[in-house]
Short mmCIF file of C-alpha atoms in Angstrom, two decimals:
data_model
loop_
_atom_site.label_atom_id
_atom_site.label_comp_id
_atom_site.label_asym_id
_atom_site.label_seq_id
_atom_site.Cartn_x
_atom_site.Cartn_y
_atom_site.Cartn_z
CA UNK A 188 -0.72 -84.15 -24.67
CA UNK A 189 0.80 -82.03 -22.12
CA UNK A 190 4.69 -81.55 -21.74
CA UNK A 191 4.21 -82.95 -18.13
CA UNK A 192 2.49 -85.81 -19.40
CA UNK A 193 5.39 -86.70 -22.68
CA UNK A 194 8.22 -86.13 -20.03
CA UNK A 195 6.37 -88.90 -17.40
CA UNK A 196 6.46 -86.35 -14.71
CA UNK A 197 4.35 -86.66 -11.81
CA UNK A 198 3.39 -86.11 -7.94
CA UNK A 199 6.20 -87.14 -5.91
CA UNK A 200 9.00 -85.97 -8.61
CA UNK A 201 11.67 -83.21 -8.72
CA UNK A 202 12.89 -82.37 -11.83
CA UNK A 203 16.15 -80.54 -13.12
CA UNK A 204 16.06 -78.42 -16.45
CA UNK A 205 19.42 -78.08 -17.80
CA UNK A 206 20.79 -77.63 -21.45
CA UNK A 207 21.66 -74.17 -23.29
CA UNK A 208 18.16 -72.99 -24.20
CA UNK A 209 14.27 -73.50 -23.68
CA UNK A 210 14.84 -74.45 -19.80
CA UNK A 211 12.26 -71.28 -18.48
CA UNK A 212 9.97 -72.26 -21.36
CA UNK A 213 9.90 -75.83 -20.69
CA UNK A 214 9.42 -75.03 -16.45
CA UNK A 215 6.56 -72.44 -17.30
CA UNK A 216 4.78 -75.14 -19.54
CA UNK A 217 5.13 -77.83 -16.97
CA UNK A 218 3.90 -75.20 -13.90
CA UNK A 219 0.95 -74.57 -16.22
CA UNK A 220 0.48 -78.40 -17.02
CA UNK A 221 0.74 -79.64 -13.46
CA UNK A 222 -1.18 -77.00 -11.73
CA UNK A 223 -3.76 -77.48 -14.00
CA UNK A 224 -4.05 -80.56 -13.67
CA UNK A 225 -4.70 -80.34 -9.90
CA UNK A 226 -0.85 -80.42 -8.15
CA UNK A 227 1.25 -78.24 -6.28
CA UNK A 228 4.11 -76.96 -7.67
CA UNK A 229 7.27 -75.09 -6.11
CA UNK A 230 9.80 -73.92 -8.80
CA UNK A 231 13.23 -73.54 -7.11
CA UNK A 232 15.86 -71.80 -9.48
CA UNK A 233 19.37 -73.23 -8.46
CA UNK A 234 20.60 -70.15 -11.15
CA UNK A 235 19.70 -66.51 -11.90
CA UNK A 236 16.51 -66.26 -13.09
CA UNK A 237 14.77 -63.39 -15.04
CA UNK A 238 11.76 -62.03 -13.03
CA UNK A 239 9.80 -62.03 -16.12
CA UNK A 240 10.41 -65.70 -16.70
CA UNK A 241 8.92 -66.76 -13.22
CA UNK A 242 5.94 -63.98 -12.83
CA UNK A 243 3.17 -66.91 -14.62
CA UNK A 244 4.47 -69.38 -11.97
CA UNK A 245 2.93 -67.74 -9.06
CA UNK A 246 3.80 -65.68 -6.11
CA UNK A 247 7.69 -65.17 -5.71
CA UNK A 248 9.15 -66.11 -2.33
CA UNK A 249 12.29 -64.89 -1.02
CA UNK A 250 14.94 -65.53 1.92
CA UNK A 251 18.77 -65.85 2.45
CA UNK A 252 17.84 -67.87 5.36
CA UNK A 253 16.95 -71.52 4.31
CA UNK A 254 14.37 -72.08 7.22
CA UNK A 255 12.72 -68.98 6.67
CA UNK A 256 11.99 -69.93 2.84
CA UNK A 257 10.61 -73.16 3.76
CA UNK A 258 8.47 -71.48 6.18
CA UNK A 259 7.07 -69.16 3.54
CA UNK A 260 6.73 -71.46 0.75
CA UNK A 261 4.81 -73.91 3.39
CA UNK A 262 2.60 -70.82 4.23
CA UNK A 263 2.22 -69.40 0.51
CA UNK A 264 0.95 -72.81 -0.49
CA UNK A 265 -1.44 -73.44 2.32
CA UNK A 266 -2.61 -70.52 1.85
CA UNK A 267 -3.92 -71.03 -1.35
CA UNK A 268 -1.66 -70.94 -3.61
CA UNK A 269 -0.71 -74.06 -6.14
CA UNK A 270 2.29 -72.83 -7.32
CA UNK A 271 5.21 -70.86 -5.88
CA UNK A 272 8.51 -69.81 -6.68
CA UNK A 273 11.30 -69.99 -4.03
CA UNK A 274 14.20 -67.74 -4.29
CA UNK A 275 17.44 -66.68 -2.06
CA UNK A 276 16.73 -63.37 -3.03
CA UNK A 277 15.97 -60.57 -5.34
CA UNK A 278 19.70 -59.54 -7.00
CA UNK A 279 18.20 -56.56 -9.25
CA UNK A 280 15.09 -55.20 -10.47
CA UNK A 281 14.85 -57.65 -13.18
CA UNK A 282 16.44 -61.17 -11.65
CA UNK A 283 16.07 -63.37 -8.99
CA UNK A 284 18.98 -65.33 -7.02
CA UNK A 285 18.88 -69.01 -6.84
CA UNK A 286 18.79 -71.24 -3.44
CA UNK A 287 21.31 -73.49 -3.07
CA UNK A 288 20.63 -76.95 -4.18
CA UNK A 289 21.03 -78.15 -0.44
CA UNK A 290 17.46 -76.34 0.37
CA UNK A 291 15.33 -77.65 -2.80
CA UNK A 292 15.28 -81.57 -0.33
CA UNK A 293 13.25 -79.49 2.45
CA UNK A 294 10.99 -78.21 0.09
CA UNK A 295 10.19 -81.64 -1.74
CA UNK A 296 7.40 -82.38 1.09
CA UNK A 297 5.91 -79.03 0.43
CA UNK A 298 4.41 -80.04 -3.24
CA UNK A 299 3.19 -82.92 -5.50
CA UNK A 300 6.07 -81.71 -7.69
CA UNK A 301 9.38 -79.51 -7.33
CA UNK A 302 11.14 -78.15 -10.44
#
């Protein structure tokens, strides 16, 4: 069985990953799961992420402005794409900045499934 499939989740869902350890594997396994299994998936880090930890999730999408990232998540996914990550920004070579949990709501009609 999938991990998407033992944790119940499905289109129309946003899910939150908390606890002290696992969360990036758990989120990369779900992606993986959901895509797979034929939905669209944004991934919205609320945290610092590791750039490593999001580069099997699918292109990386970036903006301060909270607009702006909608628009580019809207136009990463139609253009293709299953899966995107949506960041506020880059904050070193090797981590990404997360959005504020105010923006991951206008992204929810943009996928099946927002994590």
């Amino acid at each position: 069985m999938k991990l998407h499939g033992a944790l119940g989740i499905s289109g129309g869902d946003v899910v939150a990953f908390a606890g002290a350890g696992g969360k990036s594997s758990a989120i990369l396994e779900v992606a993986r799961g959901l895509t797979e299994a034929g939905m669209t998936v944004v991934t919205v880090p609320t945290t610092k992420m590791f750039l490593g930890e999001v580069e099997g999730l699918g292109p990386l999408v970036t903006s301060e402005d909270p607009q702006e990232l909608v628009a580019e998540v809207k136009a990463s996914l139609y253009g293709g794409n299953s899966s995107v990550v949506a960041g506020r920004a880059r904050i070193s070579k090797s981590r990404v900045d997360g959005v504020d949990p105010e923006v991951v709501g206008d992204l929810v009609p943009l996928a099946d499934v927002v994590l």
